[in-house]
Coordinates of N, CA and C in Angstrom, one line a residue:
M1 N 309.9 137.3 145.5 CA 311.0 138.2 145.3 C 312.3 137.4 145.2
W2 N 313.1 137.7 144.3 CA 314.4 137.1 144.1 C 315.5 137.7 145.0
E3 N 316.1 136.9 145.8 CA 317.2 137.4 146.6 C 318.0 136.2 147.1
N4 N 319.3 136.3 147.1 CA 320.2 135.2 147.6 C 319.9 133.9 146.9
N5 N 319.8 134.0 145.5 CA 319.5 132.8 144.7 C 318.2 132.1 145.1
E6 N 317.3 132.8 145.7 CA 316.1 132.1 146.1 C 314.9 133.0 145.7
Y7 N 313.9 132.4 145.2 CA 312.7 133.2 144.8 C 311.5 132.7 145.6
K8 N 310.9 133.7 146.3 CA 309.8 133.3 147.1 C 308.7 134.5 147.0
M9 N 307.5 134.1 147.2 CA 306.4 135.1 147.1 C 305.4 134.7 148.3
K10 N 304.6 135.7 148.6 CA 303.5 135.5 149.5 C 302.2 135.7 148.7
F11 N 301.3 134.7 148.8 CA 300.0 134.8 148.2 C 298.9 134.8 149.2
N12 N 297.9 135.5 149.0 CA 296.7 135.4 149.8 C 296.0 134.1 149.6
E13 N 295.4 133.6 150.5 CA 294.6 132.4 150.4 C 293.6 132.5 149.2
G14 N 293.6 131.6 148.3 CA 292.7 131.6 147.2 C 293.3 132.2 145.9
N15 N 294.5 132.8 146.0 CA 295.1 133.3 144.8 C 295.5 132.2 143.8
V16 N 295.9 131.0 144.4 CA 296.2 129.9 143.6 C 295.1 128.8 143.9
M17 N 294.5 128.3 142.9 CA 293.4 127.3 143.1 C 294.0 126.0 143.6
E18 N 293.3 125.1 144.2 CA 293.8 123.9 144.8 C 294.3 123.0 143.7
Y19 N 293.6 122.8 142.6 CA 294.1 122.0 141.5 C 295.4 122.5 140.9
E20 N 295.6 123.9 140.9 CA 296.8 124.5 140.4 C 298.0 124.1 141.4
K21 N 297.7 124.2 142.7 CA 298.7 123.9 143.7 C 299.2 122.5 143.5
I22 N 298.3 121.5 143.3 CA 298.7 120.1 143.1 C 299.7 120.0 141.9
M23 N 299.3 120.6 140.8 CA 300.1 120.6 139.6 C 301.4 121.3 139.7
L24 N 301.4 122.5 140.3 CA 302.6 123.3 140.4 C 303.6 122.8 141.4
S25 N 303.1 122.1 142.4 CA 304.0 121.5 143.4 C 304.5 120.2 143.0
S26 N 303.9 119.5 142.1 CA 304.3 118.2 141.6 C 305.6 118.2 140.8
G27 N 305.9 119.4 140.2 CA 307.1 119.5 139.4 C 306.9 118.8 138.0
E28 N 305.7 118.3 137.7 CA 305.4 117.7 136.4 C 305.4 118.6 135.2
C29 N 305.0 119.9 135.5 CA 304.9 120.8 134.4 C 306.3 121.4 134.1
E30 N 306.9 120.9 133.0 CA 308.3 121.3 132.7 C 308.5 122.7 132.3
Y31 N 307.4 123.4 132.1 CA 307.5 124.8 131.6 C 307.7 125.8 132.8
L32 N 307.2 125.4 133.9 CA 307.2 126.4 135.1 C 308.2 125.9 136.1
L33 N 308.7 126.8 136.9 CA 309.5 126.5 138.0 C 308.7 125.7 139.1
P34 N 309.2 124.6 139.6 CA 308.5 123.9 140.6 C 308.3 124.8 141.9
M35 N 307.2 124.6 142.6 CA 306.8 125.4 143.7 C 306.6 124.5 144.9
V36 N 306.9 125.1 146.1 CA 306.6 124.5 147.4 C 305.7 125.5 148.1
F37 N 304.5 125.1 148.5 CA 303.5 125.9 149.2 C 303.6 125.7 150.7
I38 N 303.8 126.7 151.5 CA 303.8 126.6 153.0 C 302.7 127.5 153.5
G39 N 301.7 126.9 154.0 CA 300.5 127.6 154.4 C 300.6 128.3 155.7
E40 N 300.1 129.4 155.8 CA 299.9 130.2 157.0 C 298.4 130.6 157.1
E41 N 298.0 131.3 158.1 CA 296.6 131.5 158.3 C 295.9 132.2 157.1
S42 N 296.3 133.4 156.8 CA 295.6 134.1 155.7 C 296.4 134.1 154.4
E43 N 297.6 133.8 154.5 CA 298.5 133.8 153.3 C 299.4 132.6 153.3
Q44 N 299.9 132.4 152.1 CA 300.9 131.3 151.9 C 302.2 131.8 151.4
V45 N 303.3 131.2 151.9 CA 304.6 131.6 151.4 C 304.9 130.5 150.3
V46 N 305.3 130.9 149.2 CA 305.6 130.0 148.1 C 307.1 130.1 147.7
Y47 N 307.8 129.0 147.7 CA 309.2 128.9 147.4 C 309.3 128.2 146.0
Y48 N 310.1 128.8 145.1 CA 310.3 128.2 143.8 C 311.7 127.6 143.7
D49 N 311.7 126.4 143.1 CA 313.0 125.8 142.8 C 313.6 126.3 141.5
C50 N 314.4 127.3 141.6 CA 314.9 128.0 140.4 C 316.4 127.7 140.2
S51 N 316.8 126.5 140.6 CA 318.2 126.0 140.4 C 318.7 126.3 139.0
G52 N 319.8 127.1 138.9 CA 320.4 127.4 137.6 C 319.7 128.5 136.8
F53 N 318.5 129.0 137.3 CA 317.8 130.0 136.6 C 317.9 131.3 137.3
V54 N 317.9 132.4 136.6 CA 317.9 133.7 137.1 C 316.8 134.6 136.4
P55 N 316.1 135.4 137.1 CA 315.1 136.2 136.4 C 315.7 137.2 135.4
L56 N 314.9 137.4 134.4 CA 315.4 138.3 133.3 C 315.8 139.7 133.7
K57 N 315.2 140.1 134.8 CA 315.6 141.5 135.3 C 317.1 141.6 135.6
H58 N 317.8 140.5 135.7 CA 319.2 140.5 136.0 C 320.0 140.4 134.7
Y59 N 319.3 140.5 133.5 CA 320.0 140.5 132.2 C 319.6 141.7 131.5
S60 N 320.4 142.1 130.6 CA 320.1 143.2 129.7 C 319.9 142.6 128.3
V61 N 318.7 142.6 127.8 CA 318.4 142.0 126.5 C 318.6 143.1 125.5
E62 N 319.8 143.1 124.8 CA 320.2 144.2 124.0 C 319.8 144.1 122.6
T63 N 319.5 142.9 122.1 CA 319.1 142.8 120.7 C 317.7 142.3 120.5
V64 N 317.1 142.7 119.4 CA 315.7 142.3 119.1 C 315.7 140.8 118.9
E65 N 316.7 140.3 118.3 CA 316.8 138.8 118.1 C 316.7 138.1 119.5
D66 N 317.4 138.5 120.5 CA 317.3 137.9 121.8 C 315.9 138.1 122.4
A67 N 315.3 139.3 122.2 CA 314.0 139.6 122.7 C 313.0 138.6 122.1
F68 N 313.1 138.4 120.7 CA 312.2 137.5 120.0 C 312.4 136.1 120.5
F69 N 313.7 135.7 120.8 CA 313.9 134.4 121.4 C 313.1 134.2 122.7
I70 N 313.2 135.2 123.5 CA 312.5 135.1 124.8 C 311.0 135.1 124.6
I71 N 310.5 135.9 123.8 CA 309.0 136.0 123.6 C 308.5 134.7 123.0
E72 N 309.3 134.2 122.0 CA 308.9 132.9 121.4 C 308.8 131.8 122.4
N73 N 309.8 131.7 123.2 CA 309.8 130.7 124.3 C 308.7 130.9 125.3
V74 N 308.4 132.1 125.6 CA 307.3 132.4 126.5 C 306.0 132.0 125.9
L75 N 305.8 132.2 124.6 CA 304.6 131.8 123.9 C 304.5 130.3 123.9
L76 N 305.6 129.6 123.7 CA 305.6 128.1 123.7 C 305.2 127.6 125.1
I77 N 305.7 128.3 126.1 CA 305.4 127.9 127.5 C 303.9 128.1 127.8
V78 N 303.4 129.3 127.5 CA 302.0 129.5 127.8 C 301.0 128.6 127.0
S79 N 301.5 128.2 125.8 CA 300.7 127.2 125.1 C 300.8 125.9 125.8
G80 N 301.9 125.5 126.3 CA 302.1 124.2 126.9 C 301.5 124.0 128.2
V81 N 301.3 125.1 129.0 CA 300.8 125.0 130.3 C 299.3 124.7 130.3
R82 N 298.6 124.9 129.2 CA 297.2 124.5 129.1 C 297.0 123.1 129.3
D83 N 298.0 122.3 128.9 CA 297.9 120.8 129.1 C 297.9 120.4 130.5
Y84 N 298.3 121.3 131.4 CA 298.4 121.1 132.8 C 297.3 121.9 133.6
L85 N 296.3 122.3 132.8 CA 295.1 123.0 133.4 C 295.5 124.4 134.0
I86 N 296.5 125.0 133.5 CA 296.9 126.3 134.0 C 296.4 127.3 132.9
T87 N 295.7 128.3 133.3 CA 295.2 129.3 132.4 C 296.2 130.3 132.0
P88 N 296.6 130.4 130.7 CA 297.7 131.3 130.4 C 297.4 132.7 130.8
A89 N 296.2 133.2 130.7 CA 295.9 134.6 131.1 C 296.1 134.9 132.6
R90 N 296.2 133.8 133.4 CA 296.4 134.0 134.8 C 297.9 134.1 135.2
I91 N 298.8 133.9 134.2 CA 300.2 133.9 134.5 C 300.8 135.4 134.3
R92 N 301.3 135.9 135.3 CA 302.0 137.2 135.2 C 303.3 137.1 134.4
L93 N 303.4 137.9 133.4 CA 304.6 137.8 132.6 C 305.4 139.1 132.7
D94 N 306.5 139.1 133.2 CA 307.4 140.2 133.3 C 308.8 139.8 133.6
K95 N 309.7 140.7 133.7 CA 311.1 140.3 133.8 C 311.4 139.8 135.2
D96 N 310.5 139.9 136.1 CA 310.6 139.3 137.5 C 310.2 137.8 137.5
T97 N 309.3 137.4 136.6 CA 308.7 136.1 136.6 C 309.2 135.2 135.5
V98 N 309.9 135.7 134.5 CA 310.4 134.9 133.4 C 311.9 134.7 133.7
F99 N 312.3 133.5 133.8 CA 313.7 133.1 134.2 C 314.4 132.5 133.0
F100 N 315.8 132.7 133.1 CA 316.7 132.2 132.0 C 317.8 131.5 132.6
C101 N 318.2 130.4 132.0 CA 319.4 129.6 132.4 C 320.4 129.8 131.4
A102 N 321.5 130.6 131.8 CA 322.6 130.9 130.8 C 323.3 129.7 130.3
E103 N 323.4 128.7 131.2 CA 324.1 127.5 130.8 C 323.4 126.7 129.6
T104 N 322.1 126.6 129.7 CA 321.4 125.8 128.7 C 320.6 126.7 127.7
G105 N 320.4 128.0 128.0 CA 319.6 128.8 127.1 C 318.1 128.6 127.3
E106 N 317.7 127.9 128.4 CA 316.3 127.5 128.6 C 315.6 128.6 129.3
I107 N 314.3 128.8 129.0 CA 313.4 129.8 129.6 C 312.4 129.0 130.4
K108 N 312.1 129.5 131.6 CA 311.0 129.0 132.4 C 310.3 130.2 133.1
I109 N 309.1 129.9 133.5 CA 308.3 131.0 134.2 C 308.0 130.6 135.6
A110 N 308.2 131.5 136.5 CA 307.7 131.3 137.9 C 306.2 131.7 137.9
Y111 N 305.4 130.7 138.2 CA 303.9 131.0 138.2 C 303.6 131.9 139.3
V112 N 303.2 133.1 138.9 CA 302.6 134.1 139.8 C 301.3 134.5 139.2
P113 N 300.2 134.3 139.9 CA 298.9 134.6 139.3 C 298.8 136.1 139.1
A114 N 298.3 136.5 138.0 CA 298.0 137.9 137.7 C 296.9 138.3 138.7
T115 N 297.1 139.4 139.4 CA 296.2 139.8 140.5 C 295.0 140.7 139.9
D116 N 295.3 141.3 138.7 CA 294.3 142.1 138.1 C 293.2 141.2 137.5
K117 N 292.0 141.4 137.9 CA 290.8 140.6 137.4 C 290.6 140.7 135.9
A118 N 291.1 141.8 135.4 CA 290.9 142.1 133.9 C 292.2 141.6 133.2
A119 N 293.1 140.9 133.8 CA 294.3 140.5 133.2 C 294.0 139.5 132.1
D120 N 294.7 139.7 131.0 CA 294.6 138.7 129.9 C 296.0 138.5 129.3
L121 N 296.1 137.5 128.5 CA 297.3 137.1 127.9 C 297.9 138.3 127.0
K122 N 297.0 138.9 126.3 CA 297.5 140.0 125.4 C 298.2 141.1 126.3
R123 N 297.5 141.5 127.3 CA 298.1 142.6 128.2 C 299.4 142.1 128.8
N124 N 299.4 140.9 129.2 CA 300.6 140.4 129.9 C 301.8 140.3 128.9
L125 N 301.5 139.9 127.6 CA 302.6 139.8 126.6 C 303.1 141.2 126.2
L126 N 302.1 142.2 126.1 CA 302.5 143.5 125.7 C 303.4 144.2 126.8
G127 N 303.1 143.9 128.1 CA 303.9 144.4 129.2 C 305.3 143.8 129.1
L128 N 305.4 142.5 128.9 CA 306.7 141.9 128.8 C 307.5 142.5 127.6
I129 N 306.9 142.7 126.5 CA 307.5 143.3 125.3 C 308.0 144.7 125.6
A130 N 307.2 145.5 126.3 CA 307.7 146.8 126.6 C 308.9 146.8 127.5
Q131 N 308.9 145.9 128.5 CA 310.1 145.7 129.4 C 311.3 145.3 128.6
L132 N 311.2 144.4 127.7 CA 312.3 143.9 126.9 C 312.8 145.0 125.9
K133 N 311.9 145.8 125.3 CA 312.2 146.8 124.4 C 313.0 147.9 125.1
A134 N 312.8 148.1 126.4 CA 313.5 149.2 127.1 C 315.0 149.0 127.1
D135 N 315.4 147.7 127.0 CA 316.9 147.4 127.0 C 317.5 147.3 125.6
V136 N 316.7 147.2 124.6 CA 317.2 146.9 123.2 C 318.0 148.1 122.8
T137 N 319.2 147.8 122.3 CA 320.1 148.9 121.8 C 320.6 148.7 120.4
D138 N 320.1 147.7 119.7 CA 320.6 147.3 118.4 C 320.0 148.1 117.2
G139 N 319.1 149.1 117.5 CA 318.5 149.9 116.5 C 317.3 149.3 115.7
H140 N 316.9 148.1 116.2 CA 315.8 147.4 115.5 C 314.5 147.2 116.4
A141 N 314.4 148.1 117.4 CA 313.2 148.0 118.3 C 311.9 148.1 117.6
D142 N 311.9 148.7 116.3 CA 310.7 148.8 115.6 C 310.0 147.4 115.3
Y143 N 310.8 146.4 115.3 CA 310.3 145.0 115.1 C 309.5 144.6 116.3
L144 N 309.9 145.0 117.5 CA 309.1 144.7 118.7 C 307.8 145.5 118.7
D145 N 307.9 146.7 118.2 CA 306.7 147.5 118.1 C 305.7 146.9 117.1
R146 N 306.2 146.4 116.0 CA 305.4 145.8 115.0 C 304.7 144.5 115.6
F147 N 305.5 143.7 116.3 CA 304.9 142.5 116.9 C 303.8 142.9 118.0
A148 N 304.1 144.0 118.7 CA 303.1 144.5 119.7 C 301.8 144.9 119.1
V149 N 301.9 145.5 117.9 CA 300.7 145.9 117.2 C 299.9 144.7 116.7
I150 N 300.7 143.7 116.3 CA 300.0 142.4 115.8 C 299.3 141.8 117.0
I151 N 299.9 141.8 118.2 CA 299.2 141.2 119.4 C 298.0 142.1 119.8
H152 N 298.2 143.4 119.8 CA 297.2 144.3 120.3 C 295.9 144.3 119.4
Y153 N 296.1 144.4 118.1 CA 295.0 144.5 117.1 C 294.5 143.2 116.6
G154 N 295.3 142.2 116.6 CA 294.9 140.9 116.1 C 294.3 140.1 117.2
N155 N 293.4 139.2 116.8 CA 292.8 138.3 117.7 C 293.3 136.9 117.3
L156 N 294.6 136.7 117.5 CA 295.3 135.6 117.0 C 295.6 134.5 118.1
R157 N 295.5 133.3 117.7 CA 295.9 132.2 118.7 C 297.4 132.2 118.9
I158 N 297.8 131.4 119.9 CA 299.3 131.4 120.2 C 300.1 130.9 119.0
D159 N 299.6 129.8 118.3 CA 300.3 129.3 117.2 C 300.4 130.3 116.0
E160 N 299.4 131.1 115.9 CA 299.5 132.2 114.9 C 300.5 133.3 115.3
L161 N 300.5 133.6 116.5 CA 301.5 134.5 117.0 C 303.0 134.0 116.8
L162 N 303.1 132.7 117.0 CA 304.4 132.1 116.8 C 304.8 132.2 115.3
N163 N 303.9 132.0 114.4 CA 304.1 132.1 113.0 C 304.5 133.6 112.7
R164 N 303.8 134.5 113.2 CA 304.1 135.9 112.9 C 305.5 136.3 113.5
I165 N 305.8 135.8 114.7 CA 307.2 136.2 115.2 C 308.3 135.5 114.3
G166 N 308.0 134.3 113.8 CA 308.9 133.7 112.9 C 309.1 134.5 111.6
L167 N 308.1 135.1 111.1 CA 308.2 135.9 109.9 C 309.0 137.2 110.2
L168 N 308.7 137.8 111.3 CA 309.5 139.0 111.7 C 311.0 138.7 112.0
R169 N 311.2 137.5 112.5 CA 312.6 137.1 112.8 C 313.4 136.9 111.4
R170 N 312.7 136.3 110.5 CA 313.3 136.1 109.2 C 313.6 137.5 108.5
E171 N 312.6 138.4 108.6 CA 312.7 139.7 108.0 C 313.9 140.4 108.6
L172 N 314.0 140.3 109.9 CA 315.1 141.0 110.7 C 316.4 140.4 110.2
Y173 N 316.5 139.1 110.1 CA 317.7 138.5 109.7 C 318.1 138.9 108.3
S174 N 317.2 139.0 107.3 CA 317.5 139.5 106.0 C 318.0 140.9 106.0
R175 N 317.3 141.7 106.8 CA 317.7 143.2 106.9 C 319.1 143.3 107.5
T176 N 319.4 142.6 108.6 CA 320.8 142.7 109.2 C 321.8 142.0 108.3
A177 N 321.5 140.9 107.7 CA 322.5 140.2 106.8 C 322.8 141.1 105.6
S178 N 321.9 141.8 105.0 CA 322.2 142.6 103.8 C 322.9 143.9 104.2
S179 N 322.9 144.3 105.4 CA 323.6 145.5 105.8 C 325.0 145.3 106.2
Q180 N 325.4 144.0 106.3 CA 326.8 143.7 106.7 C 327.8 143.7 105.6

């Protein structure tokens, strides 16, 4: 939970696998916020180094272009974490775990394992899109709906999703540029 510029969580023993703990606490994975694990008997308290970063729940993402920027970066992150033996489907994606640095425009994720055994990347992405869409006020939320349909009904790899989001961003730019 984020409070007083500190993000910490409690995990039950076994929520995070040992090899994940090693990678996540090393700080080598540039995509995720570094973590410190402090063990207790049946649960662990985890502290995240979120210096300069704030969870998205503290921002109002008012334009679809900003939402696409966030989603695109999240897709790049979940693609990159595979190189560190982190399973993308195990990463909870929501406005509490996706962090933004206003100074640099960088996005990082606080690794919180999805507790639902049936969790998958599609469901996690669709949940994040729904949360972002709730804030959008620019009148173009239909683009987020279209991308959600692509995710839901398509069986696309992350690189294919990145291509589709690029096409939607270009279409949105053409639409908004021609209406000005």
